[in-house]
Amino acid sequence: MKKYTDIHDIENIPKIIQEAIALKANPFQYEHLGKHKTLVMLFFNSSLRTRLSTEKAAKNLGMDVMILDINNAWNLEFKDGTIMNLDSAEHIKEAAQVISQYTDVIAVRAFPSLKNKEEDESEYILNNFTKYASVPIINMESATAHPLQALTDAITISELTNKKKPKVVLSWAPHPKALPHAVANSFIKMMQSIDVDFSITHPEGYALDPNITKNTPISYDQEEALKDADFVYVKNWSSYDNYGQVLDQNPDWMITQEKIGNATCMHCLPVRRNMVIEDAVLDSDNSAVIQQAGNRTFAAQVVLKKILENL
Ligand code: SN0
């Protein structure tokens, strides 16, 4: 693997899921693969799971890890040809090349502004790192994608089902803040790529990018959509059409025990309890959120392994 910025960088999804599950059973099998290799992780935004699980994954492979909260470094300039007489002290051209001097892989977290759709969709932060770095890039959640989370979710579904084609429903749920589309986008792409019966439910006004949802069935009737679901993947996102807006916080869309019945409840975390999902669900045996978080390590590990094997 040359990079991991999108789930389509995976050559064979069923195979990588099995490889991740094998790594989980035997995490130190490749502990020499990363010897004298370094991972730099750059964070423009907050992180708990991504930061710890990716560091753990790298260490399981014997890698060294360096972490930079990049907001504490120099303000970066991303535009070409600007006169840098304002806040930005360093251009991405130097920064990406310089960081590449110290490491074998660079992982980047860079959320969208949710203010300017075109700018967010250009993925200028991730793409400029890819363009100017001389080492492979891993996406730790960018403006429009969270491929490590989507791989984790596919691993978790695969562990928890013995059905050939389980029914998976992605449900929007209310949230007080404007959240990105990245987790939903990558989850949708992943579900479209594996053998599941997949649909989406959200209130009117919350349609996601049609280039991503494609012909996935979409319902405005949550109760109807959740009927007979094996997995309910819960996520809030802000409006895509009214870009970055919170249109309403309709509490009727919160995920309750009554709504999900025996289905397995999934969420990428962090989750606002009793706003997005009620306590009864998160505290029940039907919640897979901790297992998902645990699997983040092995999603990151299998990706790092594939990248190391290709260095
Ligand atoms: C991020 C998101 O993309 O939805 C990261 C998820 C992995 N979530 C948040 O920013 C939640 C913030 C909050 O205040 O609840």
Coordinates of C-alpha atoms and ligand atoms in Angstrom, one line a residue:
M1 CA 0.0 0.0 0.0
K2 CA 1.4 3.4 -1.0
K3 CA -0.8 5.5 1.1
Y4 CA -4.1 5.3 3.0
T5 CA -6.2 8.4 2.5
D6 CA -9.4 6.7 1.3
I7 CA -10.9 3.3 1.7
H8 CA -10.3 2.7 -2.0
D9 CA -6.6 2.5 -1.3
I10 CA -7.4 -1.0 0.0
E11 CA -6.9 -3.6 -2.7
N12 CA -9.0 -6.4 -1.2
I13 CA -11.4 -5.4 1.6
P14 CA -12.5 -8.9 2.8
K15 CA -8.8 -10.0 2.8
I16 CA -7.6 -7.0 4.9
I17 CA -10.5 -7.6 7.4
Q18 CA -9.3 -11.1 7.9
E19 CA -5.7 -9.9 8.2
A20 CA -6.7 -7.4 10.9
I21 CA -8.6 -10.1 12.8
A22 CA -5.4 -12.3 12.6
L23 CA -3.3 -9.4 13.9
K24 CA -5.7 -9.0 16.8
A25 CA -5.2 -12.6 17.8
N26 CA -1.4 -12.2 17.4
P27 CA -0.5 -8.5 17.7
F28 CA 3.3 -9.0 18.0
Q29 CA 3.7 -11.4 15.1
Y30 CA 5.3 -8.6 13.0
E31 CA 7.1 -6.8 15.8
H32 CA 10.3 -6.6 13.7
L33 CA 8.7 -5.2 10.6
G34 CA 8.8 -1.6 11.9
K35 CA 12.3 -1.8 13.5
H36 CA 14.1 1.6 13.0
K37 CA 11.0 2.9 11.2
T38 CA 9.2 6.0 12.4
L39 CA 5.6 7.2 12.3
V40 CA 5.0 10.9 12.7
M41 CA 1.4 11.8 13.7
L42 CA 0.3 15.4 13.1
F43 CA -2.9 16.6 14.8
F44 CA -4.7 19.8 13.7
N45 CA -7.6 18.7 15.9
S46 CA -8.5 16.8 19.1
S47 CA -8.1 13.1 19.3
L48 CA -8.4 10.3 21.9
R49 CA -8.9 6.9 20.1
T50 CA -7.1 7.8 16.9
R51 CA -4.1 9.0 18.7
L52 CA -3.7 6.2 21.2
S53 CA -4.8 3.3 18.9
T54 CA -2.5 4.4 16.0
E55 CA 0.4 4.8 18.4
K56 CA -0.3 1.4 19.9
A57 CA -0.6 -0.1 16.4
A58 CA 2.8 1.3 15.4
K59 CA 4.4 0.1 18.6
N60 CA 3.0 -3.4 18.1
L61 CA 4.9 -3.4 14.8
G62 CA 8.1 -2.2 16.5
M63 CA 8.0 1.3 15.1
D64 CA 9.0 4.5 16.8
V65 CA 6.3 7.2 17.1
M66 CA 6.6 11.0 17.2
I67 CA 3.5 13.1 17.8
L68 CA 3.1 16.8 17.0
D69 CA 0.0 18.9 17.9
I70 CA 0.7 20.9 14.9
N71 CA -1.2 24.0 16.2
N72 CA 1.7 24.4 18.6
A73 CA 4.2 24.5 15.7
W74 CA 4.3 27.3 13.0
N75 CA 1.2 28.4 11.3
L76 CA 1.2 26.8 7.9
E77 CA 0.6 28.4 4.6
F78 CA -1.1 26.2 2.0
K79 CA -1.7 28.6 -0.9
D80 CA 0.8 28.7 -3.7
G81 CA 2.5 32.0 -4.5
T82 CA 1.2 34.0 -1.6
I83 CA 3.2 36.8 -0.1
M84 CA 3.6 35.5 3.5
N85 CA 3.3 38.8 5.3
L86 CA 0.4 37.7 7.6
D87 CA 0.0 34.9 10.3
S88 CA 1.6 31.9 8.4
A89 CA 5.3 31.5 9.1
E90 CA 6.0 28.3 7.2
H91 CA 4.8 27.0 3.8
I92 CA 3.5 23.4 3.5
K93 CA 6.2 22.9 0.7
E94 CA 9.0 23.1 3.3
A95 CA 7.0 21.7 6.2
A96 CA 6.0 18.4 4.4
Q97 CA 9.5 17.9 3.0
V98 CA 11.2 18.6 6.3
I99 CA 8.9 16.3 8.3
S100 CA 9.7 13.6 5.7
Q101 CA 13.4 13.9 6.7
Y102 CA 12.5 12.6 10.1
T103 CA 10.1 9.8 9.5
D104 CA 9.0 6.9 7.2
V105 CA 5.2 7.5 7.4
I106 CA 3.2 10.6 8.1
A107 CA -0.4 10.4 9.6
V108 CA -2.5 13.6 9.5
R109 CA -5.7 14.6 11.2
A110 CA -7.3 17.7 9.7
F111 CA -11.0 18.3 10.1
P112 CA -13.1 20.6 7.8
S113 CA -13.9 24.2 8.6
L114 CA -17.6 23.4 7.7
K115 CA -17.8 27.0 6.5
N116 CA -16.5 26.7 2.9
K117 CA -17.7 23.6 1.1
E118 CA -15.4 24.0 -1.9
E119 CA -12.4 24.5 0.3
D120 CA -13.2 21.5 2.5
E121 CA -13.9 19.3 -0.5
S122 CA -10.5 20.3 -2.0
E123 CA -8.9 18.4 1.0
Y124 CA -6.1 21.0 0.7
I125 CA -4.4 20.0 3.9
L126 CA -4.3 16.2 3.3
N127 CA -3.6 16.6 -0.4
N128 CA -0.8 19.1 0.1
F129 CA 0.9 16.7 2.5
T130 CA 0.5 13.9 0.0
K131 CA 1.9 16.2 -2.7
Y132 CA 4.9 17.5 -0.9
A133 CA 5.9 14.8 1.5
S134 CA 8.3 12.1 0.2
V135 CA 6.8 9.4 2.5
P136 CA 3.4 7.7 2.6
I137 CA 0.5 9.5 4.1
I138 CA -2.2 8.1 6.3
N139 CA -5.5 9.9 6.8
M140 CA -6.5 10.1 10.5
E141 CA -9.8 11.9 9.6
S142 CA -9.7 14.6 7.0
A143 CA -12.4 17.1 5.8
T144 CA -14.4 14.4 4.0
A145 CA -13.1 11.0 5.0
H146 CA -12.2 8.8 8.0
P147 CA -11.0 5.6 6.4
L148 CA -9.4 4.1 9.5
Q149 CA -12.7 4.3 11.3
A150 CA -14.5 2.7 8.3
L151 CA -12.1 -0.2 8.3
T152 CA -12.6 -0.6 12.0
D153 CA -16.3 -0.7 11.5
A154 CA -16.1 -3.3 8.7
I155 CA -13.8 -5.4 11.0
T156 CA -16.3 -5.1 13.9
I157 CA -19.3 -6.0 11.8
S158 CA -17.4 -9.0 10.4
E159 CA -16.6 -10.2 14.0
L160 CA -20.2 -9.8 15.2
T161 CA -22.2 -11.4 12.4
N162 CA -22.6 -14.9 11.0
K163 CA -25.1 -13.8 8.4
K164 CA -24.1 -13.7 4.8
K165 CA -25.7 -10.3 4.2
P166 CA -26.6 -8.6 7.5
K167 CA -28.9 -5.6 7.5
V168 CA -27.0 -2.4 8.3
V169 CA -28.6 1.0 8.8
L170 CA -26.8 4.3 9.1
S171 CA -29.0 6.6 11.2
W172 CA -28.6 10.3 11.7
A173 CA -29.1 11.4 15.3
P174 CA -29.3 14.8 16.9
H175 CA -26.3 16.7 18.2
P176 CA -25.8 20.2 19.6
K177 CA -22.8 21.1 17.4
A178 CA -22.1 21.1 13.7
L179 CA -20.2 17.9 12.9
P180 CA -18.3 16.8 9.8
H181 CA -19.5 14.4 7.2
A182 CA -16.3 12.4 7.2
V183 CA -17.3 9.4 9.4
A184 CA -20.6 8.9 7.6
N185 CA -19.0 9.3 4.1
S186 CA -16.3 6.6 4.7
F187 CA -18.8 4.3 6.4
I188 CA -21.1 4.6 3.4
K189 CA -18.3 3.9 1.0
M190 CA -17.3 0.9 3.1
M191 CA -20.8 -0.6 3.3
Q192 CA -21.2 -0.1 -0.5
S193 CA -18.0 -2.2 -0.9
I194 CA -18.9 -5.2 1.3
D195 CA -21.7 -7.7 1.3
V196 CA -24.4 -6.1 3.5
D197 CA -28.0 -4.9 3.0
F198 CA -27.3 -1.2 3.6
S199 CA -29.6 1.8 3.9
I200 CA -29.5 5.3 5.4
T201 CA -32.1 7.2 7.4
H202 CA -32.0 10.9 8.2
P203 CA -34.4 13.8 8.5
E204 CA -35.2 15.9 5.4
G205 CA -32.4 18.5 4.9
Y206 CA -29.6 16.2 6.0
A207 CA -28.9 14.5 2.6
L208 CA -25.2 13.7 2.3
D209 CA -23.1 14.2 -0.9
P210 CA -25.0 12.4 -3.7
N211 CA -21.6 11.4 -5.2
I212 CA -21.1 9.3 -2.1
T213 CA -24.6 8.0 -1.3
K214 CA -25.1 7.1 -5.0
N215 CA -28.0 4.5 -5.1
T216 CA -28.0 3.6 -1.4
P217 CA -31.7 3.6 -0.3
I218 CA -32.5 6.6 1.9
S219 CA -35.5 6.9 4.2
Y220 CA -36.9 9.9 6.2
D221 CA -38.8 7.4 8.4
Q222 CA -36.4 6.2 11.0
E223 CA -38.7 3.7 12.6
E224 CA -39.4 2.0 9.3
A225 CA -35.7 2.0 8.3
L226 CA -34.6 0.4 11.6
K227 CA -37.0 -2.5 11.3
D228 CA -35.2 -5.9 11.4
A229 CA -31.8 -4.2 11.4
D230 CA -28.8 -6.3 12.5
F231 CA -26.6 -3.2 13.0
V232 CA -27.6 0.4 13.6
Y233 CA -24.7 2.8 13.0
V234 CA -25.5 6.0 14.7
K235 CA -23.9 9.3 13.6
N236 CA -24.7 13.0 13.6
W237 CA -23.7 15.2 10.7
S238 CA -24.4 18.8 9.8
S239 CA -26.4 19.6 6.7
Y240 CA -24.5 19.2 3.4
D241 CA -26.9 21.3 1.3
N242 CA -27.0 24.1 3.8
Y243 CA -23.3 23.5 4.3
G244 CA -22.2 23.0 7.9
Q245 CA -25.6 24.2 9.4
V246 CA -27.4 22.5 12.3
L247 CA -31.0 22.6 11.0
D248 CA -32.6 21.2 14.1
Q249 CA -31.8 19.0 17.1
N250 CA -35.0 17.0 16.9
P251 CA -34.8 14.8 20.0
D252 CA -37.2 12.3 18.3
W253 CA -34.2 11.1 16.3
M254 CA -32.2 10.0 19.4
I255 CA -31.4 6.3 19.4
T256 CA -33.3 4.6 22.2
Q257 CA -33.5 1.0 23.4
E258 CA -37.1 0.8 22.1
K259 CA -36.0 1.8 18.6
I260 CA -33.1 -0.6 18.2
G261 CA -34.5 -3.7 19.9
N262 CA -32.0 -6.5 19.4
A263 CA -29.9 -4.8 16.8
T264 CA -26.2 -4.1 17.6
C265 CA -25.6 -0.4 18.1
M266 CA -22.4 1.1 16.7
H267 CA -20.9 4.6 17.0
C268 CA -17.4 5.9 16.3
L269 CA -17.2 7.9 19.6
P270 CA -17.0 10.4 21.2
V271 CA -20.8 10.2 21.9
R272 CA -23.0 12.7 23.7
R273 CA -25.1 10.4 26.0
N274 CA -28.8 11.0 26.0
M275 CA -28.6 13.4 23.1
V276 CA -27.3 11.0 20.4
I277 CA -27.9 7.6 22.1
E278 CA -29.6 7.0 25.4
D279 CA -27.8 5.4 28.3
A280 CA -29.9 2.3 28.2
V281 CA -28.4 1.4 24.8
L282 CA -24.8 2.4 25.5
D283 CA -24.9 0.5 28.8
S284 CA -26.5 -2.6 27.2
D285 CA -24.9 -5.7 25.8
N286 CA -26.1 -4.6 22.3
S287 CA -23.6 -1.8 22.3
A288 CA -20.5 -2.5 20.2
V289 CA -18.8 0.9 20.7
I290 CA -16.0 -0.3 23.0
Q291 CA -15.3 -3.2 20.7
Q292 CA -15.1 -0.8 17.8
A293 CA -12.7 1.4 19.7
G294 CA -10.6 -1.6 20.5
N295 CA -10.5 -2.6 16.8
R296 CA -9.1 0.9 15.9
T297 CA -5.7 -0.6 16.9
F298 CA -5.9 -3.4 14.4
A299 CA -7.3 -1.3 11.6
A300 CA -4.3 1.0 12.0
Q301 CA -1.9 -1.9 12.4
V302 CA -3.0 -3.7 9.2
V303 CA -2.7 -0.4 7.3
L304 CA 0.8 0.3 8.7
K305 CA 1.9 -3.2 8.0
K306 CA 0.8 -2.9 4.4
I307 CA 2.6 0.4 4.1
L308 CA 5.8 -0.9 5.8
E309 CA 5.8 -3.9 3.5
N310 CA 5.8 -1.5 0.5
L311 CA 8.6 0.9 1.7
Ligands
SN0_1 C1 -15.8 14.2 15.1 C2 -16.7 13.9 13.9 O1 -16.2 13.8 12.8 O2 -17.9 13.8 14.1 C3 -14.8 13.1 15.3 C4 -15.4 11.7 15.3 C5 -14.3 10.6 15.3 N1 -16.7 14.3 16.3 C6 -16.7 15.4 17.1 O3 -16.1 16.4 16.7 C7 -17.6 15.4 18.3 C8 -17.4 16.7 19.1 C9 -18.5 16.9 20.2 O4 -18.4 18.0 20.7 O5 -19.3 16.0 20.5

